[in-house]
Amino acid sequence: MNGSPASGRSLGALELRAQLDERGIDLELQVRPGEVIALLGANGAGKSTLLSLISGLIRPDAGRITLDGKVLVDVERGVWVPSHHRGVVLLAQQALLFPHLTAAANVAFGPRSKGGSRKDAKAEAARWLAAVDATEFAERRPVQLSGGQAQRIAIARALAADPALLLLDEPMAALDVAVAPALRQLLRKVLRDTGRTALLVTHDLIDALSLADRVIVLDAGRIVEDGPSRTVLSQPRSPFAARLAGVNLIAGTTGTHGVLTPDGVRLQGITDATCTTGEPAVAVFSPAAVAVHLTPPTGSPRNHLAVTVTELEPRGELIRVHAADTTGGTGDLIADVTAASAADLDLVPGKQVHYAIKATEVQIYPAAW
């Protein structure tokens, strides 16, 4: 991979406070210069809407947005900066290249639009095409490019415009699984080499882990979790982050040495020092920590849950057992067992079994909600 050209732009500090009543959006967000943030959440949580608010595709009903101190939106004062004057570039799932232009001309479009000469824009396009290993495609039109090639050109075009803030709306979602890893590696290198500030919408755990410094989880138009990527994905405190990370999460309130759910389920574990008795908390444990029994277990495990199997999911040499507790208060709970164990237990959807989890395998954290 060739080195990425140095950007003449620095900073990228974003401050946002926005409400959009029709979609239930009520957000407050600060982004530090050079920070890459992964936005996670279920469909309809407000991730793409947030990007649209920042890029100027949607007007908020109330709020204020600034980028590097420049006011982009101030509803109360009637300030509204059009999208093309914001210093923001939005890269979507589809490359959306100009079909009548070559790859090189697509990349040169940004510098030319900002008043650069034809010669300078051509040189800038050549540098960014080299940065994304796409020099050989310079004279091809979009119809002659594969999906992965087109997305490389789209990344080069976005960065050639030298935005203060790069918005990535699931840029790898439409790519073949064989192509996505290479593009992810490319994005990782480009973002690190340029120190570019970016917001990345994704449903992929690997994207969040490999590209983002920080993870924000949205639910129903609000931020429910915000922190360093490693912390959020290894110690999730929201149901969506827990599902994405592939761990179990049971929400309730902090009690003596554990968590108590509204339905009366009590889970013992190792309680974080920041938990406060009576305040919201979550118990998190790995599916590998769950033992499955046909009858209530005896012995050392302090946590027993009566559950009904809902789905069996093959995962290589293991079977992931999805189950719902009989009270209906903990949602989907998962356990990983060997295929032989699944056969011995005669696990099928609808079968009632018992989950056992040692207290030492359960971590309890204060909840963000």
mmCIF file of C-alpha atoms in Angstrom:
data_model
loop_
_atom_site.group_PDB
_atom_site.id
_atom_site.type_symbol
_atom_site.label_atom_id
_atom_site.label_comp_id
_atom_site.label_asym_id
_atom_site.label_seq_id
_atom_site.Cartn_x
_atom_site.Cartn_y
_atom_site.Cartn_z
ATOM 1 C CA MET A 1 0.000 0.000 0.000
ATOM 2 C CA ASN A 2 1.362 3.399 -0.906
ATOM 3 C CA GLY A 3 1.412 6.107 1.719
ATOM 4 C CA SER A 4 -1.587 8.375 1.849
ATOM 5 C CA PRO A 5 -1.057 11.998 0.890
ATOM 6 C CA ALA A 6 -0.899 14.391 3.780
ATOM 7 C CA SER A 7 -3.969 16.501 4.270
ATOM 8 C CA GLY A 8 -3.777 20.268 4.479
ATOM 9 C CA ARG A 9 -6.751 20.250 6.803
ATOM 10 C CA SER A 10 -6.584 19.536 10.501
ATOM 11 C CA LEU A 11 -9.025 19.534 13.379
ATOM 12 C CA GLY A 12 -12.466 18.030 12.717
ATOM 13 C CA ALA A 13 -13.952 18.853 16.122
ATOM 14 C CA LEU A 14 -17.733 18.411 16.070
ATOM 15 C CA GLU A 15 -20.305 19.550 18.585
ATOM 16 C CA LEU A 16 -23.923 18.604 18.013
ATOM 17 C CA ARG A 17 -27.158 19.066 19.878
ATOM 18 C CA ALA A 18 -30.177 18.216 17.758
ATOM 19 C CA GLN A 19 -33.815 17.252 18.015
ATOM 20 C CA LEU A 20 -35.962 15.833 15.250
ATOM 21 C CA ASP A 21 -39.437 15.340 16.653
ATOM 22 C CA GLU A 22 -40.920 13.264 13.816
ATOM 23 C CA ARG A 23 -38.222 10.589 14.201
ATOM 24 C CA GLY A 24 -37.843 10.825 17.971
ATOM 25 C CA ILE A 25 -34.250 12.074 17.709
ATOM 26 C CA ASP A 26 -32.764 13.825 20.740
ATOM 27 C CA LEU A 27 -28.965 13.782 20.586
ATOM 28 C CA GLU A 28 -25.997 15.544 22.107
ATOM 29 C CA LEU A 29 -22.553 14.619 20.823
ATOM 30 C CA GLN A 30 -18.973 15.862 20.923
ATOM 31 C CA VAL A 31 -16.258 14.494 18.631
ATOM 32 C CA ARG A 32 -12.585 15.263 19.170
ATOM 33 C CA PRO A 33 -10.240 16.068 16.256
ATOM 34 C CA GLY A 34 -8.826 12.932 14.622
ATOM 35 C CA GLU A 35 -11.270 10.651 16.410
ATOM 36 C CA VAL A 36 -12.942 7.741 14.595
ATOM 37 C CA ILE A 37 -16.292 6.818 16.105
ATOM 38 C CA ALA A 38 -18.378 3.747 15.264
ATOM 39 C CA LEU A 39 -22.130 4.303 15.486
ATOM 40 C CA LEU A 40 -23.988 1.126 16.413
ATOM 41 C CA GLY A 41 -27.657 0.383 16.903
ATOM 42 C CA ALA A 42 -30.596 -1.539 15.543
ATOM 43 C CA ASN A 43 -32.319 -0.510 12.310
ATOM 44 C CA GLY A 44 -34.235 2.694 12.937
ATOM 45 C CA ALA A 45 -32.134 3.677 15.957
ATOM 46 C CA GLY A 46 -31.116 6.962 14.321
ATOM 47 C CA LYS A 47 -27.599 6.266 13.008
ATOM 48 C CA SER A 48 -28.112 7.328 9.395
ATOM 49 C CA THR A 49 -30.366 10.163 10.526
ATOM 50 C CA LEU A 50 -27.483 11.506 12.629
ATOM 51 C CA LEU A 51 -25.226 11.514 9.561
ATOM 52 C CA SER A 52 -27.947 13.262 7.559
ATOM 53 C CA LEU A 53 -28.242 15.961 10.220
ATOM 54 C CA ILE A 54 -24.496 16.581 10.155
ATOM 55 C CA SER A 55 -24.220 16.543 6.358
ATOM 56 C CA GLY A 56 -27.187 18.859 5.862
ATOM 57 C CA LEU A 57 -29.588 16.409 4.244
ATOM 58 C CA ILE A 58 -32.074 16.876 7.104
ATOM 59 C CA ARG A 59 -32.937 19.989 9.105
ATOM 60 C CA PRO A 60 -33.381 19.510 12.863
ATOM 61 C CA ASP A 61 -36.410 20.959 14.648
ATOM 62 C CA ALA A 62 -34.146 22.354 17.346
ATOM 63 C CA GLY A 63 -30.457 22.423 18.134
ATOM 64 C CA ARG A 64 -27.027 23.595 17.078
ATOM 65 C CA ILE A 65 -24.166 21.969 15.134
ATOM 66 C CA THR A 66 -20.625 23.328 14.907
ATOM 67 C CA LEU A 67 -17.540 21.994 13.142
ATOM 68 C CA ASP A 68 -14.145 23.402 14.135
ATOM 69 C CA GLY A 69 -15.948 26.308 15.744
ATOM 70 C CA LYS A 70 -17.913 27.167 12.597
ATOM 71 C CA VAL A 71 -21.664 27.178 13.148
ATOM 72 C CA LEU A 72 -23.317 24.910 10.590
ATOM 73 C CA VAL A 73 -26.785 24.906 12.133
ATOM 74 C CA ASP A 74 -28.389 27.067 14.791
ATOM 75 C CA VAL A 75 -32.147 26.692 14.652
ATOM 76 C CA GLU A 76 -32.828 29.415 17.202
ATOM 77 C CA ARG A 77 -30.720 31.960 15.292
ATOM 78 C CA GLY A 78 -31.852 30.796 11.850
ATOM 79 C CA VAL A 79 -28.361 29.680 10.743
ATOM 80 C CA TRP A 80 -28.233 26.989 8.062
ATOM 81 C CA VAL A 81 -25.064 26.230 6.063
ATOM 82 C CA PRO A 82 -25.745 24.237 2.842
ATOM 83 C CA SER A 83 -24.229 20.771 2.528
ATOM 84 C CA HIS A 84 -21.582 21.762 -0.026
ATOM 85 C CA HIS A 85 -20.157 24.448 2.263
ATOM 86 C CA ARG A 86 -19.845 22.326 5.410
ATOM 87 C CA GLY A 87 -16.488 20.622 4.907
ATOM 88 C CA VAL A 88 -18.205 17.264 5.326
ATOM 89 C CA VAL A 89 -18.234 14.264 2.983
ATOM 90 C CA LEU A 90 -20.750 11.410 3.212
ATOM 91 C CA LEU A 91 -19.744 7.994 1.828
ATOM 92 C CA ALA A 92 -22.667 5.576 1.563
ATOM 93 C CA GLN A 93 -23.092 1.846 0.906
ATOM 94 C CA GLN A 94 -23.135 2.441 -2.834
ATOM 95 C CA ALA A 95 -20.171 4.196 -4.443
ATOM 96 C CA LEU A 96 -22.443 6.584 -6.406
ATOM 97 C CA LEU A 97 -19.674 7.549 -8.822
ATOM 98 C CA PHE A 98 -20.514 9.899 -11.665
ATOM 99 C CA PRO A 99 -21.216 7.424 -14.499
ATOM 100 C CA HIS A 100 -20.045 9.733 -17.290
ATOM 101 C CA LEU A 101 -16.621 10.390 -15.724
ATOM 102 C CA THR A 102 -13.521 8.218 -15.479
ATOM 103 C CA ALA A 103 -12.271 7.141 -12.066
ATOM 104 C CA ALA A 104 -9.585 9.823 -12.186
ATOM 105 C CA ALA A 105 -12.105 12.504 -13.103
ATOM 106 C CA ASN A 106 -14.389 11.381 -10.299
ATOM 107 C CA VAL A 107 -11.583 11.805 -7.783
ATOM 108 C CA ALA A 108 -10.561 15.168 -9.298
ATOM 109 C CA PHE A 109 -14.110 16.480 -8.952
ATOM 110 C CA GLY A 110 -13.676 17.626 -5.340
ATOM 111 C CA PRO A 111 -10.492 19.657 -5.845
ATOM 112 C CA ARG A 112 -11.914 21.201 -9.024
ATOM 113 C CA SER A 113 -15.163 22.124 -7.240
ATOM 114 C CA LYS A 114 -13.142 23.974 -4.617
ATOM 115 C CA GLY A 115 -11.496 26.135 -7.277
ATOM 116 C CA GLY A 116 -8.333 24.144 -7.967
ATOM 117 C CA SER A 117 -6.796 24.215 -11.398
ATOM 118 C CA ARG A 118 -7.232 21.306 -13.771
ATOM 119 C CA LYS A 119 -3.533 20.460 -13.407
ATOM 120 C CA ASP A 120 -3.578 20.520 -9.605
ATOM 121 C CA ALA A 121 -6.811 18.520 -9.425
ATOM 122 C CA LYS A 122 -5.369 15.883 -11.761
ATOM 123 C CA ALA A 123 -2.251 15.588 -9.609
ATOM 124 C CA GLU A 124 -4.354 15.345 -6.443
ATOM 125 C CA ALA A 125 -6.479 12.617 -8.033
ATOM 126 C CA ALA A 126 -3.378 10.673 -9.015
ATOM 127 C CA ARG A 127 -2.036 10.851 -5.452
ATOM 128 C CA TRP A 128 -5.274 9.595 -3.897
ATOM 129 C CA LEU A 129 -5.730 6.852 -6.477
ATOM 130 C CA ALA A 130 -2.249 5.657 -5.539
ATOM 131 C CA ALA A 131 -3.130 5.866 -1.854
ATOM 132 C CA VAL A 132 -6.017 3.420 -2.338
ATOM 133 C CA ASP A 133 -4.100 1.160 -4.754
ATOM 134 C CA ALA A 134 -6.352 2.082 -7.667
ATOM 135 C CA THR A 135 -3.978 3.790 -10.119
ATOM 136 C CA GLU A 136 -4.606 1.062 -12.694
ATOM 137 C CA PHE A 137 -8.312 1.965 -12.788
ATOM 138 C CA ALA A 138 -7.780 5.677 -13.447
ATOM 139 C CA GLU A 139 -9.154 5.696 -16.997
ATOM 140 C CA ARG A 140 -12.033 3.281 -16.386
ATOM 141 C CA ARG A 141 -15.614 4.416 -16.114
ATOM 142 C CA PRO A 142 -17.775 3.165 -13.214
ATOM 143 C CA VAL A 143 -19.518 0.552 -15.365
ATOM 144 C CA GLN A 144 -16.113 -1.094 -15.896
ATOM 145 C CA LEU A 145 -15.380 -1.411 -12.154
ATOM 146 C CA SER A 146 -16.272 -4.139 -9.681
ATOM 147 C CA GLY A 147 -18.027 -3.233 -6.448
ATOM 148 C CA GLY A 148 -14.799 -3.265 -4.454
ATOM 149 C CA GLN A 149 -12.945 -1.237 -7.076
ATOM 150 C CA ALA A 150 -15.735 1.337 -7.257
ATOM 151 C CA GLN A 151 -15.748 1.732 -3.481
ATOM 152 C CA ARG A 152 -11.988 2.322 -3.506
ATOM 153 C CA ILE A 153 -12.519 5.109 -6.025
ATOM 154 C CA ALA A 154 -15.324 6.504 -3.868
ATOM 155 C CA ILE A 155 -12.990 6.610 -0.845
ATOM 156 C CA ALA A 156 -10.336 8.389 -2.906
ATOM 157 C CA ARG A 157 -12.933 10.880 -4.177
ATOM 158 C CA ALA A 158 -14.157 11.555 -0.640
ATOM 159 C CA LEU A 159 -10.673 12.169 0.732
ATOM 160 C CA ALA A 160 -9.512 14.234 -2.250
ATOM 161 C CA ALA A 161 -12.189 16.766 -1.277
ATOM 162 C CA ASP A 162 -10.181 17.226 1.979
ATOM 163 C CA PRO A 163 -13.147 17.198 4.362
ATOM 164 C CA ALA A 164 -12.829 18.166 7.999
ATOM 165 C CA LEU A 165 -15.212 15.314 8.791
ATOM 166 C CA LEU A 166 -15.764 12.041 6.955
ATOM 167 C CA LEU A 167 -19.136 10.309 7.367
ATOM 168 C CA LEU A 168 -19.199 6.596 6.479
ATOM 169 C CA ASP A 169 -22.645 5.004 6.237
ATOM 170 C CA GLU A 170 -21.973 1.234 6.130
ATOM 171 C CA PRO A 171 -19.468 1.588 3.263
ATOM 172 C CA MET A 172 -18.777 -2.164 3.173
ATOM 173 C CA ALA A 173 -22.326 -3.464 3.578
ATOM 174 C CA ALA A 174 -22.935 -3.933 -0.146
ATOM 175 C CA LEU A 175 -19.596 -5.628 -0.834
ATOM 176 C CA ASP A 176 -18.859 -9.310 -1.247
ATOM 177 C CA VAL A 177 -17.548 -10.911 1.943
ATOM 178 C CA ALA A 178 -14.262 -11.635 0.154
ATOM 179 C CA VAL A 179 -13.793 -7.956 -0.734
ATOM 180 C CA ALA A 180 -14.818 -6.310 2.552
ATOM 181 C CA PRO A 181 -11.681 -7.254 4.569
ATOM 182 C CA ALA A 182 -9.363 -5.613 2.028
ATOM 183 C CA LEU A 183 -11.450 -2.443 2.016
ATOM 184 C CA ARG A 184 -11.546 -2.441 5.815
ATOM 185 C CA GLN A 185 -7.759 -2.652 5.891
ATOM 186 C CA LEU A 186 -7.585 0.202 3.387
ATOM 187 C CA LEU A 187 -9.873 2.407 5.463
ATOM 188 C CA ARG A 188 -7.892 1.636 8.593
ATOM 189 C CA LYS A 189 -4.649 2.714 6.928
ATOM 190 C CA VAL A 190 -6.074 5.824 5.304
ATOM 191 C CA LEU A 191 -7.796 7.019 8.475
ATOM 192 C CA ARG A 192 -4.675 6.479 10.557
ATOM 193 C CA ASP A 193 -2.280 7.990 8.030
ATOM 194 C CA THR A 194 -4.341 11.149 7.571
ATOM 195 C CA GLY A 195 -5.580 11.604 11.138
ATOM 196 C CA ARG A 196 -9.026 12.137 9.644
ATOM 197 C CA THR A 197 -12.029 12.632 11.919
ATOM 198 C CA ALA A 198 -14.745 10.152 10.961
ATOM 199 C CA LEU A 199 -18.118 8.790 12.016
ATOM 200 C CA LEU A 200 -18.756 5.210 10.873
ATOM 201 C CA VAL A 201 -22.185 3.576 10.836
ATOM 202 C CA THR A 202 -21.822 -0.198 10.975
ATOM 203 C CA HIS A 203 -23.446 -3.429 12.130
ATOM 204 C CA ASP A 204 -20.137 -5.284 11.984
ATOM 205 C CA LEU A 205 -18.216 -5.945 15.180
ATOM 206 C CA ILE A 206 -14.946 -6.187 13.231
ATOM 207 C CA ASP A 207 -15.477 -2.728 11.725
ATOM 208 C CA ALA A 208 -15.936 -1.250 15.178
ATOM 209 C CA LEU A 209 -12.954 -3.062 16.662
ATOM 210 C CA SER A 210 -10.535 -2.425 13.812
ATOM 211 C CA LEU A 211 -11.479 1.097 12.732
ATOM 212 C CA ALA A 212 -12.923 2.996 15.676
ATOM 213 C CA ASP A 213 -11.348 4.601 18.724
ATOM 214 C CA ARG A 214 -14.758 5.020 20.295
ATOM 215 C CA VAL A 215 -18.171 3.361 20.047
ATOM 216 C CA ILE A 216 -21.537 5.067 20.436
ATOM 217 C CA VAL A 217 -24.696 2.953 20.665
ATOM 218 C CA LEU A 218 -27.993 4.544 19.641
ATOM 219 C CA ASP A 219 -31.452 3.340 20.604
ATOM 220 C CA ALA A 220 -34.702 5.084 19.651
ATOM 221 C CA GLY A 221 -32.891 8.282 18.696
ATOM 222 C CA ARG A 222 -30.837 8.574 21.875
ATOM 223 C CA ILE A 223 -27.306 7.669 22.921
ATOM 224 C CA VAL A 224 -27.447 4.763 25.392
ATOM 225 C CA GLU A 225 -23.762 3.853 25.464
ATOM 226 C CA ASP A 226 -20.592 5.795 24.695
ATOM 227 C CA GLY A 227 -16.981 4.860 25.396
ATOM 228 C CA PRO A 228 -13.712 3.413 24.091
ATOM 229 C CA SER A 229 -14.292 0.614 21.571
ATOM 230 C CA ARG A 230 -12.562 -2.033 23.676
ATOM 231 C CA THR A 231 -14.586 -1.133 26.757
ATOM 232 C CA VAL A 232 -17.979 -0.977 25.056
ATOM 233 C CA LEU A 233 -17.512 -4.229 23.151
ATOM 234 C CA SER A 234 -15.922 -6.213 25.978
ATOM 235 C CA GLN A 235 -18.097 -4.778 28.744
ATOM 236 C CA PRO A 236 -21.355 -3.881 26.926
ATOM 237 C CA ARG A 237 -24.072 -2.115 28.890
ATOM 238 C CA SER A 238 -26.776 -1.982 26.233
ATOM 239 C CA PRO A 239 -28.652 -4.962 24.737
ATOM 240 C CA PHE A 240 -27.610 -4.146 21.160
ATOM 241 C CA ALA A 241 -23.903 -3.907 21.983
ATOM 242 C CA ALA A 242 -24.156 -7.157 23.921
ATOM 243 C CA ARG A 243 -25.758 -8.985 20.972
ATOM 244 C CA LEU A 244 -23.181 -7.548 18.586
ATOM 245 C CA ALA A 245 -20.335 -8.565 20.884
ATOM 246 C CA GLY A 246 -21.806 -12.072 21.198
ATOM 247 C CA VAL A 247 -22.247 -12.046 24.969
ATOM 248 C CA ASN A 248 -25.226 -12.360 27.285
ATOM 249 C CA LEU A 249 -26.568 -9.295 29.013
ATOM 250 C CA ILE A 250 -29.222 -9.198 31.725
ATOM 251 C CA ALA A 251 -30.448 -5.791 32.882
ATOM 252 C CA GLY A 252 -31.845 -4.893 36.282
ATOM 253 C CA THR A 253 -30.773 -3.029 39.392
ATOM 254 C CA THR A 254 -27.741 -3.512 41.598
ATOM 255 C CA GLY A 255 -28.395 -5.662 44.643
ATOM 256 C CA THR A 256 -26.257 -7.519 47.130
ATOM 257 C CA HIS A 257 -23.467 -9.127 45.074
ATOM 258 C CA GLY A 258 -25.521 -9.117 41.917
ATOM 259 C CA VAL A 259 -28.331 -7.909 39.686
ATOM 260 C CA LEU A 260 -32.082 -8.212 40.250
ATOM 261 C CA THR A 261 -34.384 -7.944 37.228
ATOM 262 C CA PRO A 262 -37.918 -6.488 37.382
ATOM 263 C CA ASP A 263 -39.233 -10.063 36.928
ATOM 264 C CA GLY A 264 -37.390 -11.314 39.993
ATOM 265 C CA VAL A 265 -34.434 -13.009 38.293
ATOM 266 C CA ARG A 266 -31.327 -12.662 40.475
ATOM 267 C CA LEU A 267 -27.845 -13.091 39.036
ATOM 268 C CA GLN A 268 -24.755 -13.201 41.246
ATOM 269 C CA GLY A 269 -21.427 -11.996 39.942
ATOM 270 C CA ILE A 270 -18.383 -9.774 40.334
ATOM 271 C CA THR A 271 -19.722 -6.259 40.820
ATOM 272 C CA ASP A 272 -17.848 -3.271 39.449
ATOM 273 C CA ALA A 273 -16.809 -0.781 42.128
ATOM 274 C CA THR A 274 -18.767 1.987 40.371
ATOM 275 C CA CYS A 275 -22.123 0.222 40.857
ATOM 276 C CA THR A 276 -24.561 1.739 43.368
ATOM 277 C CA THR A 277 -27.155 -0.342 45.176
ATOM 278 C CA GLY A 278 -30.619 0.205 43.729
ATOM 279 C CA GLU A 279 -29.312 1.840 40.540
ATOM 280 C CA PRO A 280 -29.591 0.332 37.012
ATOM 281 C CA ALA A 281 -26.976 -2.308 36.237
ATOM 282 C CA VAL A 282 -26.208 -5.075 33.759
ATOM 283 C CA ALA A 283 -24.812 -8.572 34.222
ATOM 284 C CA VAL A 284 -22.599 -9.711 31.330
ATOM 285 C CA PHE A 285 -21.290 -13.217 30.687
ATOM 286 C CA SER A 286 -19.908 -15.219 27.783
ATOM 287 C CA PRO A 287 -21.916 -17.992 26.106
ATOM 288 C CA ALA A 288 -18.896 -20.219 26.782
ATOM 289 C CA ALA A 289 -19.493 -19.706 30.512
ATOM 290 C CA VAL A 290 -22.962 -21.272 30.325
ATOM 291 C CA ALA A 291 -23.489 -24.963 31.111
ATOM 292 C CA VAL A 292 -26.720 -26.560 29.875
ATOM 293 C CA HIS A 293 -28.553 -29.142 32.031
ATOM 294 C CA LEU A 294 -31.786 -31.085 31.690
ATOM 295 C CA THR A 295 -32.532 -30.750 35.422
ATOM 296 C CA PRO A 296 -31.735 -27.999 37.935
ATOM 297 C CA PRO A 297 -27.991 -28.304 38.627
ATOM 298 C CA THR A 298 -26.425 -28.728 42.024
ATOM 299 C CA GLY A 299 -22.959 -27.810 43.195
ATOM 300 C CA SER A 300 -20.818 -24.705 42.731
ATOM 301 C CA PRO A 301 -22.696 -22.610 40.108
ATOM 302 C CA ARG A 302 -24.671 -19.950 41.970
ATOM 303 C CA ASN A 303 -26.768 -18.854 38.985
ATOM 304 C CA HIS A 304 -29.509 -21.094 37.621
ATOM 305 C CA LEU A 305 -31.968 -20.016 34.924
ATOM 306 C CA ALA A 306 -34.868 -22.109 33.640
ATOM 307 C CA VAL A 307 -35.074 -21.475 29.896
ATOM 308 C CA THR A 308 -36.810 -22.687 26.750
ATOM 309 C CA VAL A 309 -34.686 -23.384 23.673
ATOM 310 C CA THR A 310 -35.720 -21.165 20.741
ATOM 311 C CA GLU A 311 -33.009 -21.821 18.123
ATOM 312 C CA LEU A 312 -29.896 -23.898 17.463
ATOM 313 C CA GLU A 313 -27.179 -22.167 15.448
ATOM 314 C CA PRO A 314 -24.221 -24.168 14.077
ATOM 315 C CA ARG A 315 -20.942 -22.290 14.587
ATOM 316 C CA GLY A 316 -18.092 -24.479 13.335
ATOM 317 C CA GLU A 317 -17.488 -27.264 15.853
ATOM 318 C CA LEU A 318 -19.917 -25.698 18.336
ATOM 319 C CA ILE A 319 -23.657 -25.257 18.524
ATOM 320 C CA ARG A 320 -24.941 -21.923 19.800
ATOM 321 C CA VAL A 321 -28.102 -22.476 21.813
ATOM 322 C CA HIS A 322 -30.538 -19.567 21.863
ATOM 323 C CA ALA A 323 -33.083 -19.648 24.660
ATOM 324 C CA ALA A 324 -35.584 -17.456 26.502
ATOM 325 C CA ASP A 325 -35.954 -17.601 30.269
ATOM 326 C CA THR A 326 -39.338 -18.816 31.481
ATOM 327 C CA THR A 327 -40.187 -15.464 33.107
ATOM 328 C CA GLY A 328 -39.677 -13.664 29.790
ATOM 329 C CA GLY A 329 -37.687 -10.943 31.501
ATOM 330 C CA THR A 330 -34.147 -11.479 30.245
ATOM 331 C CA GLY A 331 -34.595 -11.766 26.476
ATOM 332 C CA ASP A 332 -32.425 -13.993 24.297
ATOM 333 C CA LEU A 333 -29.751 -15.912 26.215
ATOM 334 C CA ILE A 334 -27.052 -17.876 24.412
ATOM 335 C CA ALA A 335 -24.859 -20.829 25.324
ATOM 336 C CA ASP A 336 -22.128 -22.535 23.317
ATOM 337 C CA VAL A 337 -22.000 -26.332 23.526
ATOM 338 C CA THR A 338 -20.353 -29.054 21.475
ATOM 339 C CA ALA A 339 -22.369 -30.892 18.842
ATOM 340 C CA ALA A 340 -22.026 -34.066 20.922
ATOM 341 C CA SER A 341 -23.469 -32.326 23.987
ATOM 342 C CA ALA A 342 -26.349 -30.937 21.955
ATOM 343 C CA ALA A 343 -27.125 -34.453 20.737
ATOM 344 C CA ASP A 344 -26.824 -35.995 24.208
ATOM 345 C CA LEU A 345 -29.171 -33.369 25.643
ATOM 346 C CA ASP A 346 -31.540 -33.803 22.671
ATOM 347 C CA LEU A 347 -31.724 -30.031 22.269
ATOM 348 C CA VAL A 348 -34.537 -28.865 19.996
ATOM 349 C CA PRO A 349 -36.576 -25.659 19.861
ATOM 350 C CA GLY A 350 -39.268 -25.722 22.531
ATOM 351 C CA LYS A 351 -37.337 -27.951 24.930
ATOM 352 C CA GLN A 352 -37.045 -26.685 28.508
ATOM 353 C CA VAL A 353 -33.552 -26.829 30.003
ATOM 354 C CA HIS A 354 -31.532 -25.135 32.722
ATOM 355 C CA TYR A 355 -28.628 -22.729 32.268
ATOM 356 C CA ALA A 356 -25.949 -22.679 34.979
ATOM 357 C CA ILE A 357 -23.366 -19.891 35.198
ATOM 358 C CA LYS A 358 -20.664 -19.594 37.835
ATOM 359 C CA ALA A 359 -20.725 -16.287 39.676
ATOM 360 C CA THR A 360 -17.042 -15.800 38.889
ATOM 361 C CA GLU A 361 -17.899 -15.741 35.174
ATOM 362 C CA VAL A 362 -20.440 -12.896 35.517
ATOM 363 C CA GLN A 363 -19.344 -9.261 35.401
ATOM 364 C CA ILE A 364 -21.733 -6.590 36.691
ATOM 365 C CA TYR A 365 -21.483 -2.980 35.509
ATOM 366 C CA PRO A 366 -23.539 0.163 36.017
ATOM 367 C CA ALA A 367 -25.963 0.686 33.128
ATOM 368 C CA ALA A 368 -25.885 3.705 30.848
ATOM 369 C CA TRP A 369 -29.636 4.180 30.705
#
